[in-house]
Amino acid sequence: MFDGMLDKDLVSWNSIISGCVSNGLPLNGVELFAEMCSSGVNLDLATLVSVLPACSEMSFIKMGQTIHGYSVKVYGNKEITLVNALIDMYSKCGNLGSAKILFERMEDRSIVSWTSMISGYTRNGWFEEAMGLFEMMELEGISPDLYAITSVLHACACNGSFDQGKRMHDFVARNGLESNISVVNSLMHVYAKCGDMEAARMVFDCANKKDIISWNTMIGGFSKNCLPNEALELFIKMQCHSRPNRVTMACVLPAVASLSSLDKGREMHAQILRAEDLSDLHVSNALVDMYAKCGALSFARKIFDRIIDKDLISWTVMIAGYGMHGHGREAINAFKEMRCQGIEPDGACFISILYSCSHSGLIDEGWRFFNIMKHEYKIEPTVQHYACMVDLLSRAGRLTKAYNFITSMPIKPDSAIWESLLRACRIHRDVKLAERVAEHVFELEPENTSYYVLLANLYAEVEKWEALKKIREKISRHGKQKHRGCSWIELRNKVHVFASGSKLHPRSEKIGSFLEDVRKRMKEEGYFGQNKFILKDRNDYLKEDVLCGHSEMQAIAFGILNSSKGKPVRVTKNLTVCGDCHEVIKFMSKMVSREITLRDSERFHQFREGRCSCRGSWGAELKKNQGLYQDADSFGISLGTQGNMARRK
DNA sequence: CAAAGTTTAG
């Protein structure tokens, strides 16, 4: 209609420009604005205010500045709406300084000015300032509206400010604003970000109206807070009310990944393929990560290859995927290729490459990347980077070096760092250092018995019975275990969960007799009582027999007993597999001629013909198996994780 | 014909 008009006046132009800009066509809006300028029609306030949001959306900061200059000349910074639009433009283009100057020099500010500035601060990472500004606004006697409330709630969420969020919640309740979906969604987001999913759920359940954002916020919250089953449950429930969109898929896929549920993952993937509008870069990246963590590295690579505009996240998940499967060389190649494509790594990307090096025993390469990161990219290492380096040294048996490295760190080491050294001390039977290390972890986490158990096992292995007795007394005194061991296996679309030490599963009798059989055969082949392996007959000092007490043993036995001969068995565990179980699983893979894949909280272990793809993170086979699994890709589908990914509540 | 807010991947 606009094109067909013979007489276009100011309002015609303003209408079409504003129409474009507010309907996702910012470039058309800008082009029409340029046309309008050269057509000789005079501009007015509405023209400028309409076109400015298009500048911010397109990041046309030069154009925004030009408009700013023109508006000073014509309106002298006296028009509040215009200055508001300029503030918003500057903050969205990343120039918070200019936005701040404009805001501070305003004589009269409307609620929109305050809100624009509050979200400007939040957008640029100044969360405390955003919340402070909200308070100042209230002090000036301006009562917040829905926009101001959602903006400050967003700042609370980003900052993880629970108390502030709760105060806002009270305010919302007092003023009867709980019927507004945006406010409710923002509140849920605050609680989810602060880790209080119960509070988020309360808000969600009480809301009389829910939109797609409400569902996505809850599903994403469950995913991020290690409640993957709740996330999946809600995802199913949601589909009775509204259709998932791309954001939904990006929210739910990490839940699938943390459960290592390949069946569910493929279901989701199929759902994405069926609906044409369910995929974007976020979703593709989440798919690559999901497949890697479900053990299907070749699928992950296929999806990865099909991504046209790979970004830093795409590369990072692919590198981490290679790392958790022990393909360090491939990880390094991917890193190199990424740099060739002109993509700059960030701190998180370096974590995945360092992690890959440490899990593949690539010591020199690991150090090289660590130095490149510090000196070439000027990235200050965080506790996670240091943890990778300690892990690298520990696995290589350079225990003293690792100890000195930790004590010379410029930041305070956390318990995970000490733990990896403590594990290494056990493998290399270094009691003296282990005791020094243990003191640090006991101090940091006195309640966590798993460290005491670790030390106890070491004492048992070197036959220090007196020390063992003492540490066992300590264990019973400190009582509760922080993370109870549990493993799960997916068979015919059903998940079977096994907890350590329990014999509750209906098939537990059969599992027990199978494991008894394994034990007998191992005995016959001389696995006990020799120093050849870590495993010893230790009924005399361990409450639970390794063979049937540890959950992964039960899950693997269950898998072998309930699937056809020769089929691979895939199990996921929430903690790290112990050295003894690791030996037993190797034996089992040979005994029943099966490929066994175990994803623990650290990585994938692929057992085949009596060997494991981890190339001996477990010391005993450190040299023996070096380089054996260069081509582990040929395994096809296996099971993966980084850090606490596999933890399950 | 005009300004501000809520959900997503490592």
XYZ file of C-alpha atoms (C1' of nucleotides) in Angstrom:
659
model
C 0.000 0.000 0.000
C 2.849 2.300 0.871
C 4.515 1.780 -2.497
C 1.239 2.489 -4.284
C 0.710 5.817 -2.535
C 1.023 8.849 -4.782
C 1.273 11.346 -1.950
C 3.432 10.159 0.891
C 3.458 12.440 3.863
C 5.452 12.354 7.098
C 3.010 9.976 8.787
C 3.119 7.548 5.844
C 6.877 7.296 6.152
C 6.817 7.022 9.932
C 4.179 4.299 9.771
C 6.050 2.102 7.342
C 9.375 2.550 9.155
C 7.874 1.777 12.534
C 6.000 -1.166 11.028
C 9.207 -2.699 9.712
C 11.212 -2.124 12.869
C 8.633 -3.575 15.220
C 8.070 -6.615 13.029
C 11.564 -8.016 12.760
C 12.670 -6.134 9.639
C 15.162 -3.625 11.050
C 17.246 -3.461 7.876
C 14.205 -2.531 5.780
C 13.392 0.121 8.344
C 16.864 1.623 8.083
C 16.759 1.529 4.285
C 13.384 3.259 4.206
C 14.726 5.854 6.614
C 17.607 6.567 4.226
C 15.160 6.815 1.331
C 12.998 9.171 3.340
C 15.974 11.429 4.106
C 16.841 11.750 0.432
C 13.228 12.220 -0.668
C 13.089 15.639 0.909
C 10.363 14.911 3.451
C 11.039 16.480 6.836
C 11.723 14.203 9.781
C 10.100 14.556 13.138
C 10.482 13.072 16.604
C 8.525 9.912 15.801
C 10.788 9.169 12.831
C 13.908 9.240 14.967
C 12.391 7.303 17.843
C 11.178 4.645 15.407
C 14.441 4.133 13.584
C 16.738 4.100 16.637
C 15.744 0.581 17.794
C 16.642 -0.618 14.292
C 20.128 0.858 14.710
C 20.637 -1.064 17.925
C 19.336 -4.293 16.474
C 21.676 -4.031 13.509
C 24.527 -2.684 15.681
C 24.702 0.375 13.427
C 26.388 2.501 16.086
C 27.712 5.068 13.589
C 24.209 5.684 12.328
C 22.966 5.916 15.896
C 25.610 8.517 16.673
C 24.679 10.490 13.577
C 21.053 10.523 14.675
C 22.229 11.568 18.138
C 24.114 14.526 16.644
C 21.120 15.577 14.588
C 18.787 15.335 17.578
C 21.039 17.520 19.740
C 20.952 20.166 17.041
C 17.214 20.064 16.509
C 15.838 19.068 19.908
C 18.731 19.896 22.247
C 18.322 16.791 24.389
C 15.003 18.169 25.660
C 12.754 15.395 24.386
C 12.540 12.594 26.954
C 11.320 9.922 24.537
C 14.154 10.669 22.151
C 16.820 10.574 24.872
C 15.312 7.320 26.161
C 15.621 5.793 22.712
C 19.237 7.029 22.498
C 20.098 5.548 25.908
C 18.675 2.232 24.798
C 20.539 2.400 21.483
C 23.913 3.087 23.132
C 23.537 0.376 25.744
C 22.475 -2.197 23.163
C 25.458 -1.289 20.999
C 27.744 -1.887 23.976
C 28.510 1.763 24.658
C 27.257 1.970 28.226
C 29.383 5.052 28.944
C 27.472 7.233 26.496
C 24.173 5.872 27.773
C 25.170 6.752 31.320
C 26.178 10.325 30.402
C 22.868 10.890 28.632
C 20.943 9.498 31.584
C 22.788 11.567 34.165
C 22.388 14.800 32.237
C 18.634 14.407 31.871
C 16.626 17.028 33.721
C 13.405 15.045 33.699
C 13.441 11.276 33.673
C 10.447 9.085 33.025
C 10.077 5.512 34.240
C 11.212 4.467 30.767
C 14.526 6.296 31.263
C 15.143 4.408 34.491
C 14.132 1.067 33.026
C 16.298 1.572 29.949
C 19.270 2.317 32.152
C 18.585 -0.604 34.508
C 18.460 -3.070 31.629
C 21.457 -1.339 30.066
C 23.508 -2.065 33.177
C 22.277 -5.653 33.259
C 22.998 -6.220 29.579
C 26.561 -5.093 30.099
C 27.148 -7.178 33.216
C 26.765 -4.470 35.887
C 24.161 -6.305 37.952
C 24.734 -4.641 41.307
C 24.541 -1.230 39.651
C 21.274 -2.202 37.988
C 19.764 -3.161 41.330
C 21.138 -0.019 42.930
C 19.532 2.112 40.254
C 16.194 0.485 40.925
C 16.451 1.504 44.574
C 17.418 5.045 43.611
C 14.398 5.210 41.386
C 12.135 4.237 44.272
C 13.830 6.855 46.482
C 12.984 9.472 43.883
C 9.358 8.549 44.410
C 8.786 6.769 41.129
C 6.786 3.614 41.653
C 7.887 0.740 39.435
C 5.711 -0.621 36.676
C 5.757 -4.112 35.126
C 8.691 -3.276 32.874
C 10.811 -1.942 35.707
C 10.033 -4.986 37.846
C 10.902 -7.523 35.177
C 14.070 -5.599 34.389
C 15.328 -5.589 37.938
C 14.314 -9.226 38.380
C 16.441 -10.036 35.378
C 19.378 -8.328 37.075
C 18.707 -10.385 40.227
C 18.683 -13.572 38.169
C 21.933 -12.766 36.392
C 23.577 -11.910 39.685
C 22.093 -14.864 41.544
C 20.664 -12.473 44.148
C 18.203 -14.586 46.057
C 17.335 -12.153 48.843
C 16.761 -9.246 46.527
C 14.618 -11.473 44.328
C 12.576 -12.567 47.297
C 11.985 -8.953 48.316
C 10.743 -8.255 44.811
C 8.502 -11.292 45.045
C 6.928 -9.833 48.193
C 6.441 -6.521 46.439
C 4.795 -8.274 43.504
C 2.476 -10.175 45.832
C 1.551 -7.038 47.817
C 0.665 -5.165 44.668
C -1.292 -7.951 43.072
C 1.002 -8.232 40.088
C 1.120 -12.020 40.181
C -1.296 -12.228 37.293
C 1.257 -10.852 34.853
C 3.014 -13.636 32.939
C 6.221 -11.703 32.344
C 6.603 -10.928 36.026
C 5.888 -14.529 36.989
C 8.365 -15.804 34.406
C 11.035 -13.436 35.662
C 10.447 -14.573 39.233
C 10.810 -18.222 38.239
C 14.008 -17.349 36.438
C 15.435 -15.729 39.588
C 14.660 -18.774 41.717
C 15.987 -21.170 39.082
C 19.203 -19.195 38.746
C 19.631 -19.226 42.530
C 19.216 -22.999 42.564
C 15.884 -23.018 44.386
C 13.749 -25.075 42.050
C 11.171 -25.698 44.748
C 10.422 -21.994 44.960
C 10.383 -21.759 41.170
C 7.968 -24.675 41.006
C 5.673 -22.994 43.548
C 5.467 -19.866 41.422
C 4.962 -21.972 38.303
C 2.211 -24.106 39.820
C 0.384 -21.075 41.200
C 0.454 -19.143 37.951
C -3.005 -19.143 36.392
C -1.586 -18.524 32.944
C 1.509 -20.106 31.439
C 3.148 -19.291 28.125
C 5.991 -20.956 26.240
C 8.519 -18.893 28.203
C 7.132 -20.198 31.505
C 7.615 -23.799 30.381
C 11.050 -23.124 28.945
C 12.196 -21.351 32.096
C 11.183 -24.305 34.263
C 12.621 -26.965 31.941
C 15.888 -25.046 31.617
C 15.980 -24.528 35.378
C 15.644 -28.240 36.070
C 18.326 -29.012 33.487
C 20.760 -26.520 34.943
C 20.162 -27.639 38.519
C 20.989 -31.309 38.007
C 17.349 -32.413 37.955
C 17.211 -33.982 34.493
C 14.310 -36.302 35.240
C 12.164 -33.381 36.328
C 13.153 -31.526 33.160
C 12.096 -34.431 30.964
C 8.884 -34.951 32.873
C 7.914 -31.324 32.398
C 8.868 -31.453 28.732
C 6.353 -34.284 28.240
C 3.698 -32.490 30.257
C 4.231 -29.255 28.415
C 3.253 -30.806 25.120
C -0.350 -31.115 26.269
C -0.460 -27.314 26.490
C 1.892 -25.732 23.994
C 4.224 -26.665 21.184
C 7.931 -26.717 21.955
C 10.051 -24.155 20.151
C 13.808 -23.931 19.559
C 14.451 -22.578 23.025
C 12.582 -25.538 24.528
C 14.827 -27.972 22.690
C 17.961 -26.105 23.767
C 16.690 -26.295 27.358
C 15.817 -29.961 27.422
C 18.742 -31.473 25.518
C 21.274 -30.920 28.340
C 19.004 -32.994 30.597
C 19.167 -35.882 28.148
C 22.921 -35.452 27.962
C 23.390 -35.604 31.716
C 21.404 -38.846 31.881
C 23.434 -40.276 29.023
C 20.179 -41.504 27.579
C 20.872 -42.193 23.930
C 17.349 -43.474 23.254
C 15.797 -40.267 24.587
C 18.364 -38.201 22.729
C 17.536 -39.805 19.422
C 13.843 -39.299 20.099
C 14.451 -35.589 20.625
C 16.610 -35.413 17.538
C 13.830 -37.035 15.499
C 11.346 -34.561 16.894
C 13.626 -31.708 15.822
C 13.967 -33.128 12.315
C 10.205 -33.606 11.938
C 9.412 -30.002 12.763
C 11.216 -27.700 10.406
C 11.395 -24.751 12.747
C 12.905 -26.537 15.727
C 16.575 -26.066 14.928
C 19.090 -23.250 15.122
C 22.711 -22.900 16.184
C 21.877 -23.271 19.884
C 19.974 -26.482 19.206
C 22.668 -27.901 16.913
C 25.350 -27.216 19.496
C 23.220 -28.814 22.206
C 22.747 -31.855 19.932
C 26.490 -32.243 19.376
C 27.057 -32.062 23.121
C 24.210 -34.495 23.822
C 25.468 -37.121 21.379
C 29.011 -36.846 22.720
C 27.791 -37.257 26.289
C 25.558 -40.175 25.301
C 28.572 -41.930 23.845
C 27.699 -41.508 20.185
C 30.760 -39.563 19.179
C 30.351 -40.328 15.481
C 26.810 -38.897 15.537
C 28.132 -35.838 17.330
C 30.700 -35.361 14.605
C 28.071 -35.776 11.882
C 25.889 -33.050 13.361
C 28.954 -30.894 13.905
C 30.037 -31.238 10.275
C 26.612 -30.129 9.108
C 26.711 -26.875 11.052
C 27.452 -24.196 8.481
C 28.356 -21.306 10.765
C 30.218 -23.036 13.562
C 30.796 -20.739 16.487
C 33.036 -20.983 19.533
C 30.490 -23.128 21.374
C 30.277 -25.626 18.498
C 34.034 -26.103 18.571
C 34.203 -26.234 22.346
C 31.628 -29.015 22.661
C 33.306 -31.005 19.901
C 36.723 -30.657 21.548
C 35.285 -31.647 24.940
C 33.550 -34.589 23.237
C 36.843 -35.867 21.870
C 38.444 -35.290 25.259
C 35.951 -37.305 27.268
C 36.407 -40.222 24.880
C 40.167 -40.105 25.219
C 40.801 -38.823 21.680
C 43.312 -36.179 22.634
C 44.924 -35.901 19.223
C 41.584 -35.310 17.523
C 40.798 -32.675 20.111
C 44.049 -30.889 19.346
C 43.384 -31.075 15.599
C 39.938 -29.609 16.107
C 41.432 -26.802 18.194
C 43.939 -26.017 15.449
C 41.253 -26.071 12.781
C 39.126 -23.731 14.847
C 41.971 -21.224 15.037
C 42.492 -21.502 11.282
C 38.858 -20.504 10.855
C 39.621 -17.352 12.779
C 37.675 -18.237 15.902
C 39.287 -17.059 19.121
C 39.174 -19.481 22.070
C 37.957 -18.243 25.447
C 38.567 -19.550 28.956
C 35.925 -22.266 28.733
C 37.305 -23.485 25.426
C 40.730 -23.824 27.011
C 39.213 -25.921 29.778
C 38.021 -28.416 27.195
C 41.365 -28.631 25.415
C 43.351 -28.919 28.674
C 40.897 -31.536 29.867
C 41.388 -33.437 26.605
C 45.155 -33.392 27.004
C 45.027 -34.609 30.568
C 42.646 -37.453 29.741
C 44.871 -38.636 26.925
C 48.140 -38.271 28.792
C 49.405 -35.516 26.459
C 51.561 -33.771 29.009
C 53.741 -31.535 26.860
C 50.802 -30.476 24.723
C 48.797 -29.652 27.825
C 51.510 -27.369 29.135
C 51.850 -25.755 25.738
C 48.152 -24.884 25.671
C 48.311 -23.627 29.241
C 51.104 -21.237 28.285
C 49.466 -20.181 25.035
C 46.345 -19.349 26.993
C 48.201 -17.220 29.538
C 50.655 -15.454 27.282
C 49.132 -15.358 23.822
C 45.505 -14.885 24.772
C 46.074 -13.170 28.111
C 43.438 -15.326 29.763
C 43.847 -15.531 33.522
C 43.568 -19.218 34.561
C 40.636 -20.063 36.847
C 40.478 -22.844 39.392
C 39.200 -25.171 36.661
C 42.234 -24.576 34.458
C 44.514 -25.266 37.386
C 42.540 -28.439 38.108
C 43.256 -29.689 34.586
C 46.961 -29.067 35.052
C 47.060 -30.821 38.412
C 45.224 -33.721 36.833
C 47.737 -33.797 34.006
C 50.705 -33.931 36.383
C 49.006 -36.393 38.709
C 48.147 -38.868 35.990
C 51.730 -38.716 34.780
C 52.888 -39.638 38.264
C 54.650 -36.329 38.871
C 53.198 -36.074 42.314
C 55.642 -33.735 43.986
C 55.508 -31.419 41.020
C 51.720 -31.461 41.238
C 51.866 -30.679 44.960
C 54.198 -27.763 44.435
C 52.075 -26.534 41.569
C 49.021 -26.448 43.819
C 50.769 -24.635 46.653
C 52.135 -22.018 44.272
C 48.757 -21.284 42.667
C 47.698 -17.636 42.983
C 44.137 -18.694 43.854
C 42.815 -20.939 46.588
C 42.630 -24.568 45.418
C 39.256 -26.293 45.826
C 38.653 -29.833 47.028
C 38.434 -31.236 43.497
C 42.037 -30.217 42.845
C 43.281 -31.934 45.974
C 41.123 -34.936 45.197
C 42.761 -35.641 41.856
C 46.176 -35.527 43.509
C 44.937 -37.761 46.306
C 43.722 -40.300 43.765
C 47.075 -40.213 42.058
C 48.819 -40.740 45.398
C 46.764 -43.868 45.860
C 47.618 -45.190 42.414
C 51.296 -44.531 42.930
C 51.162 -45.715 46.534
C 52.660 -42.542 47.962
C 51.371 -42.662 51.537
C 53.381 -39.759 52.863
C 52.189 -37.283 50.280
C 48.672 -38.696 50.431
C 48.490 -37.834 54.119
C 49.594 -34.278 53.492
C 47.086 -33.906 50.667
C 44.317 -35.527 52.690
C 44.654 -32.899 55.408
C 43.721 -30.234 52.886
C 40.605 -32.038 51.642
C 39.496 -32.962 55.141
C 39.700 -29.319 56.069
C 37.758 -28.174 53.008
C 35.087 -30.852 53.156
C 35.083 -32.558 56.548
C 31.669 -34.065 55.901
C 32.565 -35.835 52.689
C 33.513 -39.389 53.594
C 34.663 -40.341 50.103
C 38.068 -38.785 50.809
C 38.452 -40.810 54.007
C 37.562 -43.931 52.040
C 40.168 -43.071 49.455
C 42.855 -42.803 52.101
C 41.588 -45.956 53.821
C 41.919 -47.901 50.598
C 45.479 -46.724 50.208
C 46.317 -47.807 53.742
C 44.820 -51.214 53.002
C 46.795 -51.591 49.822
C 50.103 -50.895 51.518
C 48.982 -52.947 54.521
C 49.130 -50.170 57.084
C 46.575 -51.732 59.357
C 46.964 -49.418 62.347
C 46.430 -46.296 60.251
C 43.509 -47.974 58.523
C 41.833 -48.643 61.831
C 42.139 -45.001 62.821
C 40.749 -43.683 59.603
C 37.814 -46.086 59.778
C 36.965 -44.728 63.193
C 36.991 -41.243 61.724
C 34.666 -42.359 58.937
C 32.103 -43.714 61.362
C 32.361 -40.509 63.382
C 31.798 -38.207 60.423
C 28.951 -40.338 59.213
C 27.082 -39.256 56.175
C 28.309 -39.681 52.671
C 27.941 -36.713 50.392
C 27.355 -38.406 47.091
C 25.932 -41.859 47.261
C 27.138 -44.007 44.412
C 24.573 -44.970 41.837
C 24.611 -46.359 38.320
C 21.978 -46.768 35.677
C 21.464 -48.646 32.461
C 18.967 -48.165 29.676
C 17.425 -51.332 28.304
C 14.542 -51.372 25.856
C 13.671 -47.769 26.656
C 13.565 -48.331 30.384
C 16.086 -46.957 32.847
C 17.216 -49.303 35.616
C 18.891 -47.635 38.570
C 21.224 -49.352 41.023
C 22.437 -47.799 44.274
C 25.657 -48.890 45.889
C 25.380 -51.545 48.539
C 21.686 -52.163 48.030
C 20.184 -55.413 46.862
C 16.745 -54.095 46.127
C 16.506 -54.884 42.470
C 14.112 -57.766 41.677
C 16.865 -59.522 39.770
C 19.478 -59.025 42.459
C 19.785 -62.724 43.206
C 20.735 -63.529 39.637
C 23.078 -60.550 39.564
C 24.723 -61.782 42.753
C 25.327 -65.261 41.467
C 26.687 -63.928 38.183
C 29.149 -61.714 40.015
C 30.067 -64.608 42.253
C 30.892 -66.532 39.105
C 33.094 -63.675 37.895
C 34.896 -63.648 41.208
C 35.498 -67.418 41.010
C 36.951 -67.188 37.533
C 39.183 -64.289 38.493
C 40.452 -66.289 41.403
C 41.176 -69.222 39.136
C 43.176 -66.996 36.862
C 45.172 -65.680 39.765
C 43.885 -62.136 40.059
C 43.790 -62.157 43.830
C 46.604 -62.060 46.277
C 49.238 -61.146 43.747
C 50.734 -57.743 43.380
C 50.128 -57.828 39.680
C 46.886 -55.912 40.112
C 45.426 -53.524 42.601
C 42.705 -55.961 43.468
C 43.175 -58.077 46.532
C 40.988 -60.233 48.640
C 39.852 -57.556 51.008
C 36.825 -58.963 52.767
C 38.701 -58.431 55.971
C 38.670 -54.669 55.728
C 35.870 -53.538 53.495
C 32.279 -53.682 54.550
C 30.993 -54.149 51.053
C 32.433 -56.629 48.690
C 33.623 -54.765 45.629
C 32.167 -57.343 43.316
C 28.578 -56.901 44.303
C 28.578 -53.754 46.411
C 29.489 -51.128 43.858
C 26.570 -50.026 41.782
C 28.288 -50.207 38.401
C 28.960 -53.903 38.967
C 25.273 -54.558 39.468
C 24.255 -52.463 36.493
C 26.758 -54.128 34.176
C 25.803 -57.602 35.392
C 22.159 -56.718 34.856
C 22.959 -55.536 31.339
C 24.856 -58.702 30.466
C 22.103 -60.924 31.833
C 19.301 -59.092 30.067
C 20.582 -58.471 26.580
C 21.495 -60.842 23.809
C 24.972 -62.293 23.491
C 27.641 -60.087 22.043
C 25.605 -56.877 22.367
C 27.478 -53.919 23.850
C 26.558 -52.926 27.404
C 26.399 -49.236 28.279
C 26.268 -48.031 31.866
C 26.408 -44.573 33.460
C 27.657 -43.846 36.972
C 27.346 -40.651 39.021
C 30.782 -40.981 40.682
C 34.201 -41.967 39.434
C 34.781 -45.675 38.948
C 37.178 -47.171 41.508
C 40.354 -48.966 40.511
C 39.111 -52.332 41.646
C 35.883 -52.209 39.693
C 37.885 -51.034 36.721
C 39.960 -54.235 36.901
C 36.878 -56.420 37.271
C 35.129 -54.813 34.313
C 38.179 -55.386 32.157
C 38.057 -59.026 33.114
C 34.342 -59.265 32.445
C 34.655 -57.785 28.968
C 36.982 -60.651 28.079
C 35.041 -63.293 29.932
C 31.711 -62.644 28.220
C 33.190 -61.245 24.995
C 31.279 -57.990 25.233
C 32.064 -54.400 24.685
C 31.296 -52.635 27.954
C 31.047 -48.869 28.075
C 31.011 -47.055 31.365
C 30.489 -43.332 31.622
C 31.548 -42.105 35.023
C 31.657 -38.579 36.394
C 34.970 -37.972 34.674
C 34.934 -39.591 31.276
C 34.131 -42.648 29.140
C 35.712 -46.018 29.700
C 35.404 -48.479 26.864
C 36.239 -52.036 27.829
C 36.988 -54.571 25.177
C 38.910 -57.828 25.221
C 40.196 -57.176 28.709
C 41.436 -53.643 28.050
C 40.132 -50.137 28.568
C 40.235 -47.116 26.294
C 41.261 -44.821 29.159
C 44.779 -46.104 28.671
C 45.266 -46.540 32.331
C 44.176 -43.518 34.227
C 44.443 -46.299 36.720
C 48.172 -46.615 36.929
C 48.639 -50.354 36.788
C 48.413 -50.397 33.027
C 49.931 -47.019 32.439
C 52.707 -48.208 30.186
C 51.234 -51.467 29.023
C 48.366 -50.057 27.028
C 49.873 -46.871 25.728
C 48.651 -46.117 22.264
C 46.461 -49.133 22.071
C 43.295 -47.281 21.276
C 44.502 -44.730 18.781
C 41.536 -45.609 16.638
C 38.836 -45.943 19.232
C 36.424 -44.245 16.809
C 35.861 -47.622 15.214
C 33.927 -48.572 18.321
C 31.017 -46.588 17.017
C 28.633 -45.898 19.817
C 30.016 -45.778 23.299
C 29.037 -43.603 26.458
C 30.831 -39.174 28.236
C 31.210 -36.460 30.694
C 32.991 -33.519 31.968
C 33.263 -32.930 35.667
C 30.080 -33.541 37.549
C 27.970 -33.995 34.470
C 26.744 -37.448 35.418
C 25.661 -36.565 38.914
C 22.123 -37.573 39.561
C 19.860 -36.595 42.383
C 3.654 7.341 13.388
C 7.423 7.155 18.941
C 10.855 4.858 24.155
C 11.740 0.228 28.546
C 10.809 -6.085 30.354
C 10.670 -12.289 30.734
C 13.058 -18.293 28.258
C 18.159 -21.058 24.874
C 23.884 -24.252 23.752
C 30.087 -25.309 26.053
